[in-house]
C-alpha positions as semicolon CSV with decimal commas, in nm:
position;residue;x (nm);y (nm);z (nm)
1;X;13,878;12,336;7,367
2;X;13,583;12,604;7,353
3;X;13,764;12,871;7,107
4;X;13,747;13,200;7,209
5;X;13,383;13,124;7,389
6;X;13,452;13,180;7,754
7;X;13,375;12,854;7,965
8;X;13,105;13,014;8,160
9;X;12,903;13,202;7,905
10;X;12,543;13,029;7,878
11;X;12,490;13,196;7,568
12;X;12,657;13,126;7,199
13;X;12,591;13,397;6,961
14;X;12,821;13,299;6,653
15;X;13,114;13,127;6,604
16;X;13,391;13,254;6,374
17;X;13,455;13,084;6,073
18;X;13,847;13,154;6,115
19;X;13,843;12,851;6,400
20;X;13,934;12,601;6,124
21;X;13,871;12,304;6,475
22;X;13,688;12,004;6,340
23;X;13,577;11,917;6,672
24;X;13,373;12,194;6,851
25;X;13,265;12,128;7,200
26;X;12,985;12,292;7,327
27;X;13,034;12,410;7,717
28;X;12,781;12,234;7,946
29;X;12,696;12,580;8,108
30;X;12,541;12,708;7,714
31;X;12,167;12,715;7,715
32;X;12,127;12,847;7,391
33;X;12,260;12,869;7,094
34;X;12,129;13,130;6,882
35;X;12,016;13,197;6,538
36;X;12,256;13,131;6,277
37;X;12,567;13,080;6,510
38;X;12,747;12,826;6,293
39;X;12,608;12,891;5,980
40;X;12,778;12,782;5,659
41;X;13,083;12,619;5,873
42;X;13,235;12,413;5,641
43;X;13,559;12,340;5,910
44;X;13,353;12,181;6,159
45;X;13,270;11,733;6,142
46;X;13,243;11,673;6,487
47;X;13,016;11,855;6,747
48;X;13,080;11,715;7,140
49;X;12,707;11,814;7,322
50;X;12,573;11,798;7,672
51;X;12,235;11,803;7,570
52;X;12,138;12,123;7,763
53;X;12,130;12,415;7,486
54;X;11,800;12,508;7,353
55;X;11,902;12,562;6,958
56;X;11,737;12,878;6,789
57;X;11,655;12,852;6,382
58;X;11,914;12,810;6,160
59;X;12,187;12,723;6,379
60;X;12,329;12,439;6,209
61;X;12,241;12,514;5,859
62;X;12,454;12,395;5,583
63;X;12,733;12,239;5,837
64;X;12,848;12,125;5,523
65;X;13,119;11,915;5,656
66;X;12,962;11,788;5,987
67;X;12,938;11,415;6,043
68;X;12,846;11,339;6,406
69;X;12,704;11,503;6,708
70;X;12,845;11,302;7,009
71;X;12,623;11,327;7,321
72;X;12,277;11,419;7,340
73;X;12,142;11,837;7,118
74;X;11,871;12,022;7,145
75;X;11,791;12,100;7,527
76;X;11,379;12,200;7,520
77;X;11,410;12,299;7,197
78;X;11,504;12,255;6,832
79;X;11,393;12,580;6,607
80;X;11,327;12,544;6,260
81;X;11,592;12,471;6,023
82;X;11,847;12,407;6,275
83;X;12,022;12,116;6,095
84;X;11,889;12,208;5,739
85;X;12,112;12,124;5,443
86;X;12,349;11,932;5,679
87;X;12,379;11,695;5,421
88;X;12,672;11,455;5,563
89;X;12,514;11,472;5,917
90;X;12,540;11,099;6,004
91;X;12,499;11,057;6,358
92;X;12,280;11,244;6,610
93;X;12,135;11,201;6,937
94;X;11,828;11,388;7,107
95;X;11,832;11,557;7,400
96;X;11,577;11,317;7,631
97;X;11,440;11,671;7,738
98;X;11,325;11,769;7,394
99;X;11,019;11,910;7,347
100;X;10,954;12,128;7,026
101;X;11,085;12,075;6,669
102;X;11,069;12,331;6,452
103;X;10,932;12,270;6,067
104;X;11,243;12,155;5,822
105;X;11,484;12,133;6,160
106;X;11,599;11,810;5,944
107;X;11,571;11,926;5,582
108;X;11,785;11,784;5,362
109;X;12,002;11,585;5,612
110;X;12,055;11,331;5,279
111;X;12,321;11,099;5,469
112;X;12,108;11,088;5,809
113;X;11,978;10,715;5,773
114;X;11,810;10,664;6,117
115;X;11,662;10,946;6,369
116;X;11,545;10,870;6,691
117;X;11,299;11,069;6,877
118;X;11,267;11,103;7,253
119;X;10,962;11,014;7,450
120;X;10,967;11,379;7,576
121;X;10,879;11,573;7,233
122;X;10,553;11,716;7,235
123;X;10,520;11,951;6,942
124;X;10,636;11,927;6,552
125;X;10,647;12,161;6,344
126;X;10,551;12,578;6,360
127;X;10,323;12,810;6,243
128;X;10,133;12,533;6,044
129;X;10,452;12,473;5,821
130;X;10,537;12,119;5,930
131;X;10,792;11,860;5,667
132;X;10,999;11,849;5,965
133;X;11,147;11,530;5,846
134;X;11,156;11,586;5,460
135;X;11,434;11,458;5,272
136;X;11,571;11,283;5,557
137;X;11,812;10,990;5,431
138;X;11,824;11,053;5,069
139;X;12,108;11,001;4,868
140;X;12,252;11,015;4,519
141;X;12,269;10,627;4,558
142;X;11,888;10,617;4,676
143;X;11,754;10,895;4,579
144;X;11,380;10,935;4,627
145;X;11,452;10,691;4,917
146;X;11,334;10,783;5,300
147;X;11,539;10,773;5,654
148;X;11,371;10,599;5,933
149;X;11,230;10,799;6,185
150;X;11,231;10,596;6,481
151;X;10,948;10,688;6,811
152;X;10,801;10,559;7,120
153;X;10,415;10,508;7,096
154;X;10,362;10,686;7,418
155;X;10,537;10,992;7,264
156;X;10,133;11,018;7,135
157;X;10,283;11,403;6,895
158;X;10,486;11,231;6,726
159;X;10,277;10,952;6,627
160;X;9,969;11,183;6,532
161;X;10,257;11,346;6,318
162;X;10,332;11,008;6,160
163;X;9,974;10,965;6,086
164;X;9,912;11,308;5,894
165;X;10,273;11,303;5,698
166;X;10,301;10,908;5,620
167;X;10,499;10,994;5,331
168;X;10,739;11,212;5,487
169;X;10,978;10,980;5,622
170;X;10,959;10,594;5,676
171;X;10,804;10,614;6,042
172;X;10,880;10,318;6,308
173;X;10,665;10,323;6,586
174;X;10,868;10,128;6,903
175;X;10,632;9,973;7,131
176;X;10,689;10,136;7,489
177;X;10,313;10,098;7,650
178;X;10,210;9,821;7,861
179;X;9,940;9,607;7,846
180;X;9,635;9,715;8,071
181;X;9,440;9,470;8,234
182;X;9,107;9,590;8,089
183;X;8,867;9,364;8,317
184;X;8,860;9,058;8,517
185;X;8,546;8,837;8,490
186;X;8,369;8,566;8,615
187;X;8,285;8,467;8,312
188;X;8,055;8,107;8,336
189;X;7,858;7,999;8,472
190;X;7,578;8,248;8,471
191;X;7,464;8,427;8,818
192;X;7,272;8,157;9,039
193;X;7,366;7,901;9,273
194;X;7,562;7,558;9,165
195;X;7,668;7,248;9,344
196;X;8,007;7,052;9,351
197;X;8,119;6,942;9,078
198;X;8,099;7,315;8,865
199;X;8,354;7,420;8,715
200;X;8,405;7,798;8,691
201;X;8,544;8,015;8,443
202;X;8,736;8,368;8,483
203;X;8,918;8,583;8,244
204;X;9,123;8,855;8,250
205;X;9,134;9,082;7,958
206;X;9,396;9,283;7,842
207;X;9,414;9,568;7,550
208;X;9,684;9,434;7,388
209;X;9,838;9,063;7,317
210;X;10,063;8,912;7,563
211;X;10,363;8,711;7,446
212;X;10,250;8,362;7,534
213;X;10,672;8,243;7,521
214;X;10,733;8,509;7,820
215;X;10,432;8,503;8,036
216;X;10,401;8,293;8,350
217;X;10,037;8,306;8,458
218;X;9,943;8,525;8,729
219;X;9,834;8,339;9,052
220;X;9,474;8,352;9,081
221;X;9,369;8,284;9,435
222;X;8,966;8,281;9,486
223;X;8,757;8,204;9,811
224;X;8,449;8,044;9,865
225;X;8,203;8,137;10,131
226;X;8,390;8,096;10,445
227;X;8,624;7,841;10,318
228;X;9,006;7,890;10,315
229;X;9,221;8,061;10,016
230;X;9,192;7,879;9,687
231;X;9,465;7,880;9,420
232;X;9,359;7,822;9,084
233;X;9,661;7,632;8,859
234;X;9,450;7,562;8,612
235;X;9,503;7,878;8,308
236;X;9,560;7,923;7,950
237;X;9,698;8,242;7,792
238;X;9,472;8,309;7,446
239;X;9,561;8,613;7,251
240;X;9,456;8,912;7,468
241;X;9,282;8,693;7,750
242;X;9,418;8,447;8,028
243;X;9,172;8,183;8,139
244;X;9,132;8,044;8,465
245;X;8,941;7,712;8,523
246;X;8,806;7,613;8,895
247;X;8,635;7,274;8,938
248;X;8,412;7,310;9,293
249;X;8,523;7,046;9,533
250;X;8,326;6,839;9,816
251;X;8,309;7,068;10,129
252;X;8,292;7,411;9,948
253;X;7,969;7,635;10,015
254;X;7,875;8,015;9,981
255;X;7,977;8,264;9,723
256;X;8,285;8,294;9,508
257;X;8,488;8,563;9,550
258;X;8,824;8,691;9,439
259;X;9,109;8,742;9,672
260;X;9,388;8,846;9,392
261;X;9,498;8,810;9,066
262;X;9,881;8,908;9,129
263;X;10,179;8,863;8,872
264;X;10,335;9,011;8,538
265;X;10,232;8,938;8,167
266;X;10,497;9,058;7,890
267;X;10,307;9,188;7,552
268;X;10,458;9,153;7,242
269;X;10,705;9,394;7,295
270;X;10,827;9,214;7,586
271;X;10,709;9,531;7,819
272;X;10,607;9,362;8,172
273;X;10,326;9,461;8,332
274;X;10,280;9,420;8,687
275;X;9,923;9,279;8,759
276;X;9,772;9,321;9,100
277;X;9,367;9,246;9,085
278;X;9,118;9,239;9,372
279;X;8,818;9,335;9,232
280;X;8,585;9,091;8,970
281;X;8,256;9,132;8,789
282;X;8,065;8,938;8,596
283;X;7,839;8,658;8,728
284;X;7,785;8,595;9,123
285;X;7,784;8,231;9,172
286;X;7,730;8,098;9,509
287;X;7,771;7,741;9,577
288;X;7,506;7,515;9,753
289;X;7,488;7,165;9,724
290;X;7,177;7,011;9,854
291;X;7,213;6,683;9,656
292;X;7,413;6,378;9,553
293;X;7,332;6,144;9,301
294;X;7,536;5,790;9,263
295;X;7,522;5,586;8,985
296;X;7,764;5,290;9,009
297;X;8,083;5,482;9,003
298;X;8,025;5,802;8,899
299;X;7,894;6,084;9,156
300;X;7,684;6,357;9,051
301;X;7,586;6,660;9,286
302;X;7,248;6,907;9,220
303;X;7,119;7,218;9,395
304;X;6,741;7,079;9,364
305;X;6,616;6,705;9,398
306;X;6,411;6,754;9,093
307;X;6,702;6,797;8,871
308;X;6,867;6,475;9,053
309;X;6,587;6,263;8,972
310;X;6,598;6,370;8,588
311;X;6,963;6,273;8,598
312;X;6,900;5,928;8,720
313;X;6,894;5,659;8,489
314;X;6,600;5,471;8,293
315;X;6,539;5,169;8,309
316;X;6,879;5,075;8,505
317;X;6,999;4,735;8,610
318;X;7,087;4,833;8,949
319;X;6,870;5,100;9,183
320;X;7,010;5,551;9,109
321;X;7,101;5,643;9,502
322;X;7,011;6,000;9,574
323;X;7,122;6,066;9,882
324;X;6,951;6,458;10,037
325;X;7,265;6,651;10,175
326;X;7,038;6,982;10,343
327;X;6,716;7,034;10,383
328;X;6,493;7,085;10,076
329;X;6,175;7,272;10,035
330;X;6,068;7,105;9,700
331;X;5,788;6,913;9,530
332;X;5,932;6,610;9,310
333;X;5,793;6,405;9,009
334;X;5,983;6,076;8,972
335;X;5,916;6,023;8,596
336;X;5,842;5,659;8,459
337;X;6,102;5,430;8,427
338;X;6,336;5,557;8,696
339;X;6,470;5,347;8,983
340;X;6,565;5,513;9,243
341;X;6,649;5,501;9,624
342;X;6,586;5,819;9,776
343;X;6,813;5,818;10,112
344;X;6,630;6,100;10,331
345;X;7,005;6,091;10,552
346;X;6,807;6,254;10,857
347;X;6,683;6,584;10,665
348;X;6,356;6,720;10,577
349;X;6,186;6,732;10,265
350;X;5,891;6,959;10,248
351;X;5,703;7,001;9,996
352;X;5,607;7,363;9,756
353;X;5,260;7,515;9,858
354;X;4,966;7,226;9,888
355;X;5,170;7,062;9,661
356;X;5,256;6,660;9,783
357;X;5,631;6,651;9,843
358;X;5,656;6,362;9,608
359;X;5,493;6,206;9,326
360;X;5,610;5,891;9,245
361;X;5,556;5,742;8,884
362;X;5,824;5,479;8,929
363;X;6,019;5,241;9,140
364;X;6,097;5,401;9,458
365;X;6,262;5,350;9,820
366;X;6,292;5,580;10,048
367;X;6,519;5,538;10,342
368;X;6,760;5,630;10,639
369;X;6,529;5,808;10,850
370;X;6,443;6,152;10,828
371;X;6,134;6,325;10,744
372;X;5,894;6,411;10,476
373;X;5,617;6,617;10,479
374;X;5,319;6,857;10,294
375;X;5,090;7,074;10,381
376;X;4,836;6,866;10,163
377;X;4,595;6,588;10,136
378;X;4,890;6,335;10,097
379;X;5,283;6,375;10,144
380;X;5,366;6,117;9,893
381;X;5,123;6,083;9,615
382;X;5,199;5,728;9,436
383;X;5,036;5,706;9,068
384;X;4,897;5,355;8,962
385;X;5,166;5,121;8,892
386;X;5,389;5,298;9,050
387;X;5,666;5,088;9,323
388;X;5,685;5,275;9,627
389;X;5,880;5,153;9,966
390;X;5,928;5,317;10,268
391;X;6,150;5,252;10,572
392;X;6,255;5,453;10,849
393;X;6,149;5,791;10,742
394;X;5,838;6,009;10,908
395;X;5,549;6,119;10,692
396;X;5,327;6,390;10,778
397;X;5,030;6,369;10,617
398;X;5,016;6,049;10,467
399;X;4,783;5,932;10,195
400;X;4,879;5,686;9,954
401;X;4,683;5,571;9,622
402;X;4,691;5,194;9,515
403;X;5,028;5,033;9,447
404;X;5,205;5,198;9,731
405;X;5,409;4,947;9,927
């Protein structure tokens, strides 16, 4: 029933007090209601609304009697006062098109407990008067209490309203933003070259925390050098940051790249974020693996035959094995105490400058073919009391101090 308001007028100028309806419904073609148009009803508890009328100030005010708004007010715009002194106003929705508020368009709405704003409001308040949401939800039975204005944190006007006028009305902020993935890193090692056996460390970091009960990792797939597609299983979510773990494997050369980081993370909020990656920075590692070192056991693997020999036992019960994987261009101490056999496996070693390639202070045996050489005086320098044995290998400018075998 729309009184004596004609169904397809898009205006509603005022509406007589001598309709004594308690349900007014407001005609989906109205697009504005203007100032003052219900004014001081007292006959009216239920308004039916379609959510497309812009109200003008004062159009509501002291709806003594009104109780609930069913279906979405306000169109663009609410105007100051609109709902003022509606003091049994329980239940009201926002038009999802809201924009503007006017200053006291809630005033004194005593029995409204809980108001909702849309994510579409941009502006609160007018001509620098503002308590747009004074004396929301007080009541004889609570008095000096506060309603709960309820928003989204996107809806960024509202919140910098919430900030400002704290003690205007208990504000709720509902978490509607996603987590951003901020950055994705290859975090450790540092940039240089590494053999098998590294393991390597990304992270992706978000702004925000991500629910760790919700969150399935993202699948991290990497490539090295020329190699085939890598998937990494091995993750941890921590706070903001997921970590991925890679452990180099025999067979894997050339420079780690990312192919995609591609999944969803939920943040506290449980908001999903969809997460596709294919761009990294951080450290450039690039894998190279020029030698192995066996010790019973246990294999170790170096990008330098220097830091092999360091790893190799002292005084061990059985001989290190380094076995040369590429060829090196490298000059190498053997410290004291070390006993080692060197297997050459059909590579070169050649030595730094006029460096000798090798300087051997220990027990040594070098095998398995393969060839040594230095553009010095000797190839293989062997310091007194040194052990020094060698089979099957080439040496290019040999000279060899006492001791040598």
């Amino acid at each position: 029933m729309f009184s004596n308001l004609e169904k397809n007028k898009t205006i509603i100028y005022v509406h007589s007090k001598a309709d004594d309806s308690q349900t007014y419904e407001i005609p989906r073609t109205v697009t504005n209601i203007r100032k003052l148009a219900f004014y001081d009803n007292d006959n009216i508890k239920k308004i039916i609304a379609s959510g497309n009328a812009n109200l003008s100030e004062r159009a509501f005010e002291e709806c003594s009697e009104l109780v609930e708004i069913e279906g979405e007010i306000g169109g663009t715009t609410i105007s100051k006062q609109a709902f003022a002194e509606c003091r049994k106003l329980e239940i009201i929705t926002l038009s999802q098109k809201l924009e503007n508020i006017g200053a006291k368009a809630f005033y004194n709405t005593t029995n409204l407990s809980t108001l909702t704003m849309p994510k579409s409001v941009k502006e609160l308040g007018t001509n620098g008067t503002k308590e747009v949401f004074k004396n929301i939800g007080i009541t004889s039975a609570n008095e000096g209490g506060k309603g709960i204005v309820r928003y989204y944190q996107s809806t960024t006007s509202v919140h910098e309203y919430a900030v400002t006028y704290p003690n205007e009305a208990n504000f709720q902020m509902i978490d509607d933003i996603k987590a951003t993935l901020l950055e994705f890193t290859l975090s450790t090692p540092t940039t240089g070259t590494y053999p098998i056996g590294t393991v390597i460390t990304f992270i992706a970091k978000f702004d925000e925390e991500l629910d760790i009960t919700k969150t399935t990792l993202p699948t991290l797939t990497i490539k090295i050098g020329n190699g085939t597609n890598k998937v990494v299983t091995e993750g941890a979510i921590n706070g903001s940051e997921i970590t991925y773990k890679y452990t180099v494997t025999e067979g894997e050369e050339g420079k780690v790249v990312l192919v995609k980081l591609e999944g969803q993370v939920y943040d506290k909020a449980s908001n999903i974020t969809d997460i596709l990656e294919t761009s990294m920075s951080g450290s450039e590692v690039t894998i190279n693996t020029l030698v192995k070192l066996e010790e019973g056991t246990s294999t170790y693997y170096f990008t330098k035959l220097q830091n092999a020999v360091n790893a190799a036992k002292s005084n061990p019960e059985t001989a290190s094995k380094i076995t040369i994987l590429k060829d090196i261009l490298e000059s190498v101490e053997v410290p004291a105490n070390k006993n080692i056999i060197l297997d050459v496996n059909g590579k070169t070693i050649e030595a730094l400058d006029a460096s000798p390639a090798i300087i051997n202070n220990a027990t040594l045996e070098i095998t398995n073919s393969g060839t040594i050489t230095a553009n010095a005086a000797s190839t293989i320098e062997n310091q007194g009391g040194a052990n020094l044995k060698v089979s099957n290998v080439t040496l290019e400018n040999v000279e060899m101090a006492s001791g040598a075998v």
